[in-house]
Coordinates of C-alpha atoms in Angstrom, one line a residue:
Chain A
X1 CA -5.2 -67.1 33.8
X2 CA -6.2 -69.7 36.3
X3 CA -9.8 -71.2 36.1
X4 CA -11.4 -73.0 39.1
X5 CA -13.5 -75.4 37.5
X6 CA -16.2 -77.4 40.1
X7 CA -17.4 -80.9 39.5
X8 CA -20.7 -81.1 40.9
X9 CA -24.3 -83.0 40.8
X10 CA -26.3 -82.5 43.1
X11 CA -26.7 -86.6 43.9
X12 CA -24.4 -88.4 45.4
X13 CA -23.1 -92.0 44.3
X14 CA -23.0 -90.5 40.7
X15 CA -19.5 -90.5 40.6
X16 CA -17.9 -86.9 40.8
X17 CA -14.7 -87.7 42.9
X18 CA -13.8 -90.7 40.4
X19 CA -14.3 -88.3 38.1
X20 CA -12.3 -85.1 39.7
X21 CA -9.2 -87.7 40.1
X22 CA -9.5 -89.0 36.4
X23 CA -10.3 -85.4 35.0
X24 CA -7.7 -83.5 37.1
X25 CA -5.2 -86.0 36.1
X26 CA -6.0 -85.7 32.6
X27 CA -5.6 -82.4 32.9
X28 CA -2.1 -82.7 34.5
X29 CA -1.6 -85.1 32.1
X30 CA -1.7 -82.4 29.4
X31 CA 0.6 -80.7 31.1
X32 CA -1.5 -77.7 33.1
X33 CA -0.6 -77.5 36.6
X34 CA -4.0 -78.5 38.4
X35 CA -4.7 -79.0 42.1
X36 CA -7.7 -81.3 42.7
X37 CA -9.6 -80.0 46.2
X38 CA -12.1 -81.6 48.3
X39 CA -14.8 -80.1 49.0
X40 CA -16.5 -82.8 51.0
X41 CA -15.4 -82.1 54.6
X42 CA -16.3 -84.9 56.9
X43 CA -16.4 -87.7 54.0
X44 CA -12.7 -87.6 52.8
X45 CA -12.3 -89.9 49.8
X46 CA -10.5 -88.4 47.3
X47 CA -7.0 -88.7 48.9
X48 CA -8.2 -92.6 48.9
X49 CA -9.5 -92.2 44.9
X50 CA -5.9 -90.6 44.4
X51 CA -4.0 -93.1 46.5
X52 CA -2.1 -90.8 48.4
X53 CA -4.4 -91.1 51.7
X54 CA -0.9 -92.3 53.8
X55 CA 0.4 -89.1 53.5
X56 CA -1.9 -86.6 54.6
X57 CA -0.9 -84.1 57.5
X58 CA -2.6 -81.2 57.3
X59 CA -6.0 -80.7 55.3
X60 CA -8.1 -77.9 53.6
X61 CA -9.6 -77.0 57.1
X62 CA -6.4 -76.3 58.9
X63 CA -5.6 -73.9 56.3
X64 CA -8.9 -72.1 55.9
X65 CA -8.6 -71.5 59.8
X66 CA -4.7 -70.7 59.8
X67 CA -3.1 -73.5 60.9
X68 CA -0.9 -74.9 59.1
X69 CA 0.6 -73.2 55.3
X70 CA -1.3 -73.9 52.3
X71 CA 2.3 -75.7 50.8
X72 CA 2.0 -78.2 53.9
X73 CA -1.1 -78.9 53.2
X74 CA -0.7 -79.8 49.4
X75 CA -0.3 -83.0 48.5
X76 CA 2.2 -83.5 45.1
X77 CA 1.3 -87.0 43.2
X78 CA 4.4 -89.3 42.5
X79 CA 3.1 -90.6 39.3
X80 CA 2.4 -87.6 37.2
X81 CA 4.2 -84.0 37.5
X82 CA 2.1 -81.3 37.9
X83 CA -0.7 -82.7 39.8
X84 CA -1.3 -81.8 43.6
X85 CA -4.2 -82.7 45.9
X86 CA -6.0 -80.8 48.7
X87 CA -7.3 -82.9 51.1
X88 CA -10.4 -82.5 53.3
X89 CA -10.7 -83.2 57.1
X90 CA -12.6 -86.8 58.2
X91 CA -13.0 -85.3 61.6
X92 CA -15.0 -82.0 60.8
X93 CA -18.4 -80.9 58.9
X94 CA -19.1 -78.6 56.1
X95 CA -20.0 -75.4 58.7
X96 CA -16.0 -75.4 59.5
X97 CA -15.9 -73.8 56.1
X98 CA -16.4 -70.4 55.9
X99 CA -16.2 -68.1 51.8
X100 CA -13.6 -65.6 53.2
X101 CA -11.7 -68.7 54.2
X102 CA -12.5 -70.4 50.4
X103 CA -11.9 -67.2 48.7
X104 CA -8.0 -66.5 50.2
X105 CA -7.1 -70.4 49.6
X106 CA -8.5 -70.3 46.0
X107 CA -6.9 -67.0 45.2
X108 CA -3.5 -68.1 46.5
X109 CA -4.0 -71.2 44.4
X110 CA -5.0 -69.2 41.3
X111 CA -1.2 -67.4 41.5
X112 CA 0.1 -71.2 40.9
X113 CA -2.0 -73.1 39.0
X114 CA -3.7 -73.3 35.9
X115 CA -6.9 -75.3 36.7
X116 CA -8.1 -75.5 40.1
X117 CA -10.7 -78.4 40.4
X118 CA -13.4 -78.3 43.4
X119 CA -14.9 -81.7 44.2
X120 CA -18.2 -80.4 45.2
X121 CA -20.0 -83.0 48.1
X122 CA -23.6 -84.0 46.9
X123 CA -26.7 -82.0 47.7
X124 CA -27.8 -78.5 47.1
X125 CA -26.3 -77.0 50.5
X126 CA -23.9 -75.3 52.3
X127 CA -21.1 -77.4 51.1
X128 CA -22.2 -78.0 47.7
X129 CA -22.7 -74.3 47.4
X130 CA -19.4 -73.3 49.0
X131 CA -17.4 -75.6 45.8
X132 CA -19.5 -74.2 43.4
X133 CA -19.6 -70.5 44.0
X134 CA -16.3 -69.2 42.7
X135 CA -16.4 -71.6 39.6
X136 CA -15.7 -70.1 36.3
X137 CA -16.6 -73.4 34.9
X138 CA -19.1 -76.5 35.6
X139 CA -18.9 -79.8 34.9
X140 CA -22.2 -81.7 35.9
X141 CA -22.0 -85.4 36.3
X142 CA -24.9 -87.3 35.7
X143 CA -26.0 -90.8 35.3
X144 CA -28.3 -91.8 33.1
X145 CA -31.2 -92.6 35.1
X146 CA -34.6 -89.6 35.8
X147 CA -33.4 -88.9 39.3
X148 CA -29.9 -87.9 38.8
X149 CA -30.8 -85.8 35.8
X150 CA -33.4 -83.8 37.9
X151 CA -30.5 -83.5 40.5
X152 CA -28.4 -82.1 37.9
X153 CA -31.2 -79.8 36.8
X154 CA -31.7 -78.8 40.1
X155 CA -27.9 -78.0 41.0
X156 CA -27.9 -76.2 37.4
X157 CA -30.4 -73.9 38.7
X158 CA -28.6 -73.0 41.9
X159 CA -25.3 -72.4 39.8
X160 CA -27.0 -69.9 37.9
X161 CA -28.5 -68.0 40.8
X162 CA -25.9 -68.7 43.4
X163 CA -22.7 -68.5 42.0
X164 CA -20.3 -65.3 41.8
X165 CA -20.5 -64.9 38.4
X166 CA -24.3 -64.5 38.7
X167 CA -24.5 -62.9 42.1
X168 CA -22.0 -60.0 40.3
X169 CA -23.7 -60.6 37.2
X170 CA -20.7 -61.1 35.5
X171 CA -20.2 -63.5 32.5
X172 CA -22.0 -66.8 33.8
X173 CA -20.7 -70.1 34.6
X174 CA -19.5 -72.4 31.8
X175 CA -21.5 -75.4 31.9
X176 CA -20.6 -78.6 30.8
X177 CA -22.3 -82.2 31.3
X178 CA -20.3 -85.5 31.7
X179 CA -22.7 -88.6 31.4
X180 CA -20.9 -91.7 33.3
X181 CA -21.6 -95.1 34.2
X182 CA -23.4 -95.3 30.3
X183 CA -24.3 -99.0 30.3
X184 CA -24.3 -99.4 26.5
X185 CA -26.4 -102.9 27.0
X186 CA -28.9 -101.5 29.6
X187 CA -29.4 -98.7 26.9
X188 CA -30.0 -100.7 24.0
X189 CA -32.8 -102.7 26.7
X190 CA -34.0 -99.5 27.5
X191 CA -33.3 -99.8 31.1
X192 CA -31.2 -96.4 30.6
X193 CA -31.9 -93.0 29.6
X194 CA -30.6 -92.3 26.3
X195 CA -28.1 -89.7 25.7
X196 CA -30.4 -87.6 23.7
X197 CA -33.3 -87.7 26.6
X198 CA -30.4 -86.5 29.2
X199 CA -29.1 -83.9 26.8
X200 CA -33.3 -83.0 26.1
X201 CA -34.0 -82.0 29.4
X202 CA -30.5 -80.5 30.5
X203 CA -30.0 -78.8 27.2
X204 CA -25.9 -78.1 27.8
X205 CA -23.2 -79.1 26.1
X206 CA -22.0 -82.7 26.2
X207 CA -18.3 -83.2 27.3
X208 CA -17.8 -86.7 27.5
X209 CA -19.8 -89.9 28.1
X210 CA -17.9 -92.4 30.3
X211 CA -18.9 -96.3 29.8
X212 CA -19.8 -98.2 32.7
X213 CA -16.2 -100.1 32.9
X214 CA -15.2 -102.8 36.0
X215 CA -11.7 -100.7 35.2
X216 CA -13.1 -97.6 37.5
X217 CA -14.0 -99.6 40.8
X218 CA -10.9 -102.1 40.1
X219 CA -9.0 -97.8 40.0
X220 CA -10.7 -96.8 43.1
X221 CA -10.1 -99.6 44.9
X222 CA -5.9 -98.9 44.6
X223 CA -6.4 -95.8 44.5
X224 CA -5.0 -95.1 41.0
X225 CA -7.5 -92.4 39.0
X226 CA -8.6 -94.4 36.4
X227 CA -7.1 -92.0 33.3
X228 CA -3.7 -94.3 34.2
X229 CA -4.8 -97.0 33.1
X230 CA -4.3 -96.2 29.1
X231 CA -6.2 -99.5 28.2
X232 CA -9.4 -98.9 29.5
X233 CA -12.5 -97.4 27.7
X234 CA -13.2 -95.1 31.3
X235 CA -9.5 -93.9 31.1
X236 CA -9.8 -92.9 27.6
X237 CA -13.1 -91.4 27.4
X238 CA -12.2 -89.3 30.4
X239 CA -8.9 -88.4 28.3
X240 CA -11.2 -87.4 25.3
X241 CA -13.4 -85.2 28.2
X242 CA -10.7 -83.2 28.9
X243 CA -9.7 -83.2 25.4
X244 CA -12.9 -81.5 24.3
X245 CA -12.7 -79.5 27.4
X246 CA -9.8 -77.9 26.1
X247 CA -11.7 -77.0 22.8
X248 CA -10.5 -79.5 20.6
X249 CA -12.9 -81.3 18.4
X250 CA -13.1 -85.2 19.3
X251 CA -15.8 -87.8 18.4
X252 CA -18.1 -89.5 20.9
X253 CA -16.7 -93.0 21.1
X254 CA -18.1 -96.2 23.4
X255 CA -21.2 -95.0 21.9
X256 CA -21.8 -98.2 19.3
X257 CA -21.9 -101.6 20.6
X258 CA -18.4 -102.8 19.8
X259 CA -18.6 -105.6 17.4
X260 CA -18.1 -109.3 18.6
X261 CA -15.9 -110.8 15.9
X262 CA -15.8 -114.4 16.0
X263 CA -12.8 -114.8 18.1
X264 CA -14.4 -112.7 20.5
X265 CA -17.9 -115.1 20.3
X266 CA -15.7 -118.2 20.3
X267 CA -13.4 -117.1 23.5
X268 CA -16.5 -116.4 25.5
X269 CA -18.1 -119.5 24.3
X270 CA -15.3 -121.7 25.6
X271 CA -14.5 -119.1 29.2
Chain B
X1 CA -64.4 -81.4 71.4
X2 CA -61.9 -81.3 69.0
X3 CA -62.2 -81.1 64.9
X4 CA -59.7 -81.7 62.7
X5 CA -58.5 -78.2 60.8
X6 CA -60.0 -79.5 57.7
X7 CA -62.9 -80.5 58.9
X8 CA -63.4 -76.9 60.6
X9 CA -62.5 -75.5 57.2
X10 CA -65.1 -77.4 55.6
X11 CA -68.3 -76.7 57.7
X12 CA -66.7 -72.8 58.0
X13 CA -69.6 -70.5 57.8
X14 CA -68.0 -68.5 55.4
X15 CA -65.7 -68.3 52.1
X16 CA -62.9 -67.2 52.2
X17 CA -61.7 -66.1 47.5
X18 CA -59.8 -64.1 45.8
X19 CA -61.3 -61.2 43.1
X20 CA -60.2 -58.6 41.4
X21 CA -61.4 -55.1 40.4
X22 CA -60.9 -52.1 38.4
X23 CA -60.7 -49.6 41.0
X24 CA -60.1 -45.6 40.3
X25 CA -57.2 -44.1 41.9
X26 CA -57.2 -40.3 43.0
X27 CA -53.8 -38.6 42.2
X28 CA -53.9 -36.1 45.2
X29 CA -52.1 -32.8 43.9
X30 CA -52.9 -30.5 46.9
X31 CA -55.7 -30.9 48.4
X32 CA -55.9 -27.6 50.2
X33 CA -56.5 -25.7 46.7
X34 CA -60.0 -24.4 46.8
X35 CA -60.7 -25.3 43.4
X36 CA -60.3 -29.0 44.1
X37 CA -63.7 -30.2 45.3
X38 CA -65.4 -27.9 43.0
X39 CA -63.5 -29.2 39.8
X40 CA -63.7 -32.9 41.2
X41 CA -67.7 -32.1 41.4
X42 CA -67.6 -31.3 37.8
X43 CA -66.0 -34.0 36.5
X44 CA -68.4 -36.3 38.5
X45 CA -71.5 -34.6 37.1
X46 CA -70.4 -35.6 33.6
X47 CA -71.5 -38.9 34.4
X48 CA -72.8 -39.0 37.3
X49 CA -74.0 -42.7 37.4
X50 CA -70.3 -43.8 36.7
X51 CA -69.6 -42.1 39.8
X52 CA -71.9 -42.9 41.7
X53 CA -70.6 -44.7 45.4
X54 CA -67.6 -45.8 43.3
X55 CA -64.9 -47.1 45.2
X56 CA -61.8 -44.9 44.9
X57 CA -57.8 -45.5 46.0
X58 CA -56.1 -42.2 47.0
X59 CA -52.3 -41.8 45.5
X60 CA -50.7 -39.4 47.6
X61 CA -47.0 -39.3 46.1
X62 CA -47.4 -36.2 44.3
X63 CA -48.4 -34.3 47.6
X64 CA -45.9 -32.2 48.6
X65 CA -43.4 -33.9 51.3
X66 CA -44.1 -33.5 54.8
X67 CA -47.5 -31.8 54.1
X68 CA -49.6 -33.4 56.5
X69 CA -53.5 -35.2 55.5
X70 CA -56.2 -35.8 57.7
X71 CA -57.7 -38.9 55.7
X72 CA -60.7 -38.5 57.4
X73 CA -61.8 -35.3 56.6
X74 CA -61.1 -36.2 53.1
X75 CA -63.1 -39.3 53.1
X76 CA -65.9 -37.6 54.0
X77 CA -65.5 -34.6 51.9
X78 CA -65.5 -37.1 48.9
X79 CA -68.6 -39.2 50.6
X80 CA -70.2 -35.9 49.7
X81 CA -69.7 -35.9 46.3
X82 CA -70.8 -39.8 46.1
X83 CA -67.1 -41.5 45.9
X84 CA -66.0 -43.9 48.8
X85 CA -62.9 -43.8 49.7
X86 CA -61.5 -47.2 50.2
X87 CA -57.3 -47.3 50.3
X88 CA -54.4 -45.7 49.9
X89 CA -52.1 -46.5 47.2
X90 CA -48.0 -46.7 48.7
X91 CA -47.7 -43.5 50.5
X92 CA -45.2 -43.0 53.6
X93 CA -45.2 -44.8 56.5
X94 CA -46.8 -42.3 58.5
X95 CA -49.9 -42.0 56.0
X96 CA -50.0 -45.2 55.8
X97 CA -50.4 -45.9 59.7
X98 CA -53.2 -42.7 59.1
X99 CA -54.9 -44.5 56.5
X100 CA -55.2 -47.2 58.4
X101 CA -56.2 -45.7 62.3
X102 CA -59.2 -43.8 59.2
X103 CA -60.4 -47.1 58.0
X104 CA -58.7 -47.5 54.6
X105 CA -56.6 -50.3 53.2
X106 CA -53.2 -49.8 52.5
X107 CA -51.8 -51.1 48.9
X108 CA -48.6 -51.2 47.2
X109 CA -47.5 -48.6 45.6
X110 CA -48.5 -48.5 41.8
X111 CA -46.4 -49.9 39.0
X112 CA -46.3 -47.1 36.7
X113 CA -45.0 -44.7 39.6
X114 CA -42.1 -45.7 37.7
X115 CA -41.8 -45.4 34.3
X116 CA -42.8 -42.0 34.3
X117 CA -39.6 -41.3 36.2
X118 CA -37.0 -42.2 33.4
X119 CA -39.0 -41.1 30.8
X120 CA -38.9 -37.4 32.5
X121 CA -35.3 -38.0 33.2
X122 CA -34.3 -38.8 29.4
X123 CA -36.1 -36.2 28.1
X124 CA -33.6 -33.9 30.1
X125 CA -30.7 -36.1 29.6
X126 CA -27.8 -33.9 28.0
X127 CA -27.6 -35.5 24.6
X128 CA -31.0 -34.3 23.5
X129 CA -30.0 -31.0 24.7
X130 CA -26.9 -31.0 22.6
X131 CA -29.1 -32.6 19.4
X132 CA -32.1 -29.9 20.2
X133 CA -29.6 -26.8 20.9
X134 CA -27.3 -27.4 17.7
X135 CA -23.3 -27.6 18.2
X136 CA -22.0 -29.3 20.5
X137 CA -19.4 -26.8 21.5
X138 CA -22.7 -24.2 22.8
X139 CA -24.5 -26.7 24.1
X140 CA -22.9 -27.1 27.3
X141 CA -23.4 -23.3 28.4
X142 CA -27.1 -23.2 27.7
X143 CA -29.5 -25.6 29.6
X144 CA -32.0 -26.8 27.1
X145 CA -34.9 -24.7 26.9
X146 CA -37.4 -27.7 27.1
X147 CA -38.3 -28.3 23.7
X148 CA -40.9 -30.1 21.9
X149 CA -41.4 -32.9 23.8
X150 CA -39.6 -36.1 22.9
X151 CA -41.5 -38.6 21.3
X152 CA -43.0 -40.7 24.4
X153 CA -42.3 -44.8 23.8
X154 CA -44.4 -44.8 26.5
X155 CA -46.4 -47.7 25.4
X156 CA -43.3 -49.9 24.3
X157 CA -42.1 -49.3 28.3
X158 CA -45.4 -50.4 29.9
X159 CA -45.6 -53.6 27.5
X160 CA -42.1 -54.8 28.3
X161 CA -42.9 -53.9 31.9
X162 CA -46.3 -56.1 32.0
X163 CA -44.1 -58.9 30.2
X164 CA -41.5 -61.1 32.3
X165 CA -39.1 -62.8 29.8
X166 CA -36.9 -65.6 30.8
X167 CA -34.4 -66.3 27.7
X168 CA -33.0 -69.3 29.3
X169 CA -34.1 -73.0 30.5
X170 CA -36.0 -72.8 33.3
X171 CA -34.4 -75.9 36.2
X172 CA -35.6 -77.7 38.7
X173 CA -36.5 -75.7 41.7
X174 CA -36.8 -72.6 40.6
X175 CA -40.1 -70.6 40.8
X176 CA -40.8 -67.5 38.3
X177 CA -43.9 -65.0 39.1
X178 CA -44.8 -62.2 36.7
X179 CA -46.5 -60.3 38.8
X180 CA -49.2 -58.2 37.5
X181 CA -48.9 -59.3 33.4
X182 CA -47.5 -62.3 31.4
X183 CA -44.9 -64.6 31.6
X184 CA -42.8 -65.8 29.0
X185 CA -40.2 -68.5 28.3
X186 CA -38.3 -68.9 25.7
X187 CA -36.9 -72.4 26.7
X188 CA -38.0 -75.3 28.6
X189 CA -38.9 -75.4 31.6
X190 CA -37.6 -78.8 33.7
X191 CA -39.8 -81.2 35.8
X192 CA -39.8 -79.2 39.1
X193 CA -39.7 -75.7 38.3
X194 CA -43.0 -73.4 38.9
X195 CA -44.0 -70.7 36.7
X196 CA -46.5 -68.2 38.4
X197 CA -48.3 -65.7 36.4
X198 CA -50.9 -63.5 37.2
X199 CA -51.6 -63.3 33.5
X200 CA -51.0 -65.5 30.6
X201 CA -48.2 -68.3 30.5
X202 CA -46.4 -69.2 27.4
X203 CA -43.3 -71.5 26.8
X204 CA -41.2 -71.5 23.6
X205 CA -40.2 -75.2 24.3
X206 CA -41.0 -78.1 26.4
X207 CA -43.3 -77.4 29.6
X208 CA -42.3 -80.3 32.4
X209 CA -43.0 -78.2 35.4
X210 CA -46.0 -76.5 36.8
X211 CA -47.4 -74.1 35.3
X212 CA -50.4 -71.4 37.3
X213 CA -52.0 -68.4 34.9
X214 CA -54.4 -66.1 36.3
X215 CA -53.7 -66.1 39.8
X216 CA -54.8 -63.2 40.5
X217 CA -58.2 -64.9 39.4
X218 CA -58.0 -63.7 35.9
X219 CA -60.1 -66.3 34.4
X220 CA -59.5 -65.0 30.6
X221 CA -55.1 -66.2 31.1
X222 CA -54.0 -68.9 29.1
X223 CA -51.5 -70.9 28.9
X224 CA -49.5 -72.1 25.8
X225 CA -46.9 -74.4 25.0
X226 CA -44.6 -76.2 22.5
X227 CA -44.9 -79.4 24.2
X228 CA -47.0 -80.4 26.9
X229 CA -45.8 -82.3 29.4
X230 CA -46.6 -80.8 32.9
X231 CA -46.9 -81.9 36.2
X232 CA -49.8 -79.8 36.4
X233 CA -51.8 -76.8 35.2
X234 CA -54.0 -74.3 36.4
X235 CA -55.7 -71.3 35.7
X236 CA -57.8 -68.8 38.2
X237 CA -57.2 -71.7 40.5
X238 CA -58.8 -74.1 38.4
X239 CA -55.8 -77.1 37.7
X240 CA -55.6 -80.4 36.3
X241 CA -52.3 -82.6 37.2
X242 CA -50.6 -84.8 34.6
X243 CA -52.3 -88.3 35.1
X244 CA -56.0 -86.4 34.5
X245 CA -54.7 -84.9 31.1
X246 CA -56.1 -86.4 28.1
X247 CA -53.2 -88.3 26.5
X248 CA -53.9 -87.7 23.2
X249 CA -52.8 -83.8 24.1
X250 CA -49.3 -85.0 25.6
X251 CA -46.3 -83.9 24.0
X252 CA -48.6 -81.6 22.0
X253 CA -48.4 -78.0 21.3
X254 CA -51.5 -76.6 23.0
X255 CA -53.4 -74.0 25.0
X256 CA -55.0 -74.2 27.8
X257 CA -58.4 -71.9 28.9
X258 CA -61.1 -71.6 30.7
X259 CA -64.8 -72.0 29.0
X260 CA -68.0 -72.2 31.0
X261 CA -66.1 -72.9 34.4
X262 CA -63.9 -75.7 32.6
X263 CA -60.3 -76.2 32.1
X264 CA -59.9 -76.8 28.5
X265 CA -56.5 -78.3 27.0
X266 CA -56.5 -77.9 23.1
X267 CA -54.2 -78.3 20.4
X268 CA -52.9 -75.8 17.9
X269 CA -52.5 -76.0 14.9
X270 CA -48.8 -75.7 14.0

């Protein structure tokens, strides 16, 4: 049964299309056939996030008004099987979408796919609204500082009054929270939120906390989602996201300061 | 010469406040039984002081559909017996445009309208029947004869009806009123969310938002919480916002009242 998971926030800058490339590839990576869509017409940047922004013909907007096929539309990435990307138009605004439109697109992708991932735009409005309201499941990115967390509260609250699962009161929509850009150091000088005081006032489950890592911009930048780069502590705590996502147990790493041995102190003594 | 709004509001020669009160309502049956002014007389003269120019609201939902009322005639007829008429309580559109073009106020329909409906409804429902008329096989060909009645949970109904009860964490944004009782959360309720009550307030967790008891000017509402850390308070209008909040009561659990015209925030003890 396909799910159509939407990555949302409510503010923007926070970091939800690096994290819809990084978790839909993880996701492909485990072998589920996921399409990554986005949702933010007029500010196309996740075909840049996934590198593929040389290839795009057709976008989300031709299909939802009929003109071109949803398959000439989707974009297949080269480096991992299984993954596709719906792109957005750069040219239109969020009124060219209209739910019947959404609805027929998702439920055609539903018959192929096993995750479908929205990429909500920021804010509480028509857009936003339009990626989260056929969402099974939500994964809310925040940062650890007050303003995004209220944001987060605030889009929380519109998923549970405006979604389809609460408009038909049916089961309501699986909330998760992904915590990124955690700057261990700013944390431990109390220049960050803690991630008990985020988890205090959004009070949902805790999928992943993603380290602030130079690896995600030096990703963005060559537009490789940063789950591909094995090395890095953003690819792998994104990995472990997805992990727990799928139910299995994992610990929190990157929580702990790592410890400097004394090669480590020496090296950076002498760079 | 032109004055600013506020300043106009300010030097206003009147007051413009809210205040409530305990009003009778009339249930009108039919009004063209002969009997009814004499038996209302009678039931006035058993206290006739209690009566006396006492404000009443007409209910006319048990009058027969379509009759029609001349509200004026009434209100006078019930002037005579020392009772002013002074509203009419829901009714149809057309008696309440009557009401009106007769000098009453028109007010919403009353609460427990309803839960007299279900209640009737269960006490008919076709499982009693079956349990009141013995085997199931019979029961079905014999309409239940209307039995002793069922055991009313009448009160329980009204309670749960008075109470609004949120069971999960209240977010940013959202506003909650429980009109006409209490309101209560079990959960906390986030920086930017707005509980409204027009009775008492009380939070099973942390209270960051706002929270306003009594306003329907109920000035005996209170408010209690696990934790106290709201952007602001209030109660029958009076209010107090979070930098004018004694900081030893922060993060407490506490409740807040009204005493001689003050807002009062005071622990309890856990």
């Amino acid at each position: 049964m396909a799910k159509i998971i939407t990555m949302t926030s409510g503010k923007g800058g926070v970091g939800k299309t690096t994290s819809s490339a990084a978790f839909g590839t993880g996701l492909a990576l485990r072998g589920f056939k996921t399409c990554i869509i986005d949702f933010d017409v007029g500010l196309r940047n996740l075909d840049l996030i996934m590198g593929c922004e040389r290839r795009v013909v057709f976008d989300f907007i031709n299909v939802v008004n009929g003109e071109a096929r949803l398959n000439q539309a989707l974009i297949k990435d080269k480096r991992v099987e299984n993954l596709f990307i719906l792109p957005t138009s750069q040219t239109r605004d969020k009124d060219a979408l209209t739910m019947a439109g959404v609805e027929k697109i998702l439920e055609e992708l539903k018959k192929e796919f096993d995750y479908i991932l929205c990429d909500s735009p920021a804010g509480i409005e028509k857009g936003a609204q339009m990626a989260l309201y056929f969402a099974d499941e939500a994964i809310i990115v925040t940062n650890p500082e007050v303003s995004s967390v209220r944001d987060s509260d605030r889009i929380l609250g519109v998923i549970q009054a405006k979604s389809r699962r609460a408009e038909q009161g049916l089961e309501p929509v699986k909330e998760h929270l992904l915590l990124t850009r955690y700057d261990l150091d700013r944390v431990e000088r109390g220049e960050m939120l803690k991630v008990e005081d985020v988890l205090e006032i959004l009070a949902i489950p805790l999928i992943g906390i993603i380290p602030e890592s130079p690896a995600v911009l030096k990703a963005s930048n060559v537009g490789m989602p940063v789950t591909l780069d094995e090395k890095s502590t953003a690819g792998q705590a994104y990995m472990d996201a997805v992990a727990r996502f799928l139910g299995e147990k994992v610990e929190h790493r990157f929580m702990k300061p790592e410890k400097k041995g004394f090669f480590d102190r020496l090296l950076r003594r002498t760079a | 010469m032109k004055t600013s709004t506020q300043t106009a509001f300010r030097d206003a020669p009147f007051q413009l406040r809210g205040a409530s009160f305990t009003m009778m309502v009339l249930k009108v049956g039919d009004p063209r039984n002969p009997n009814f002014f004499p038996v209302l007389a009678g039931k006035i003269a058993q206290a006739p002081n209690f009566f006396k120019n006492a404000p009443v609201v007409l209910d006319l939902d048990d009058l027969p559909p379509g009759m029609p009322f001349d509200f004026g005639q009434f209100s006078g007829l019930l002037r005579n017996l020392g009772m002013v008429a002074v509203g009419l309580q829901g009714g149809t559109p057309e008696q309440q445009k009557d009401a009106l073009a007769a000098g009453l106020a028109v007010l919403p329909p009353s609460r427990d309208a309803k839960t007299f409906d279900p209640l009737a409804g269960s006490g008919r429902s076709p499982a009693q029947g079956m349990g009141a008329g013995g085997g199931p096989v019979e029961a079905p060909a014999r309409p239940a004869p209307q039995p002793e009645p069922a055991p009313p949970p009448a009160p329980a109904a009204a309670a749960s009806r008075g109470t609004l009860m949120i069971t999960e964490p209240v977010r940013s944004g959202r506003q909650i009123y429980a009109q006409g009782g209490d309101l209560v959360v079990v959960g906390p309720v986030s920086p930017g969310a707005e509980l409204v009550a027009d009775g008492s307030i009380h939070v099973y967790g942390a209270l960051r938002g706002r929270a306003l008891a009594g306003v329907g000017g109920d000035k005996a509402s209170r408010i209690f919480c696990q934790s106290l850390e709201a952007e602001l308070v209030s109660i029958a209008g009076l209010y107090r916002i979070a930098d004018d909040m004694d900081r030893k009561v922060l993060r407490k659990q506490v409740q807040i009242f009204l005493d001689d015209g003050f807002l009062h925030i005071d622990p309890v003890a856990a």
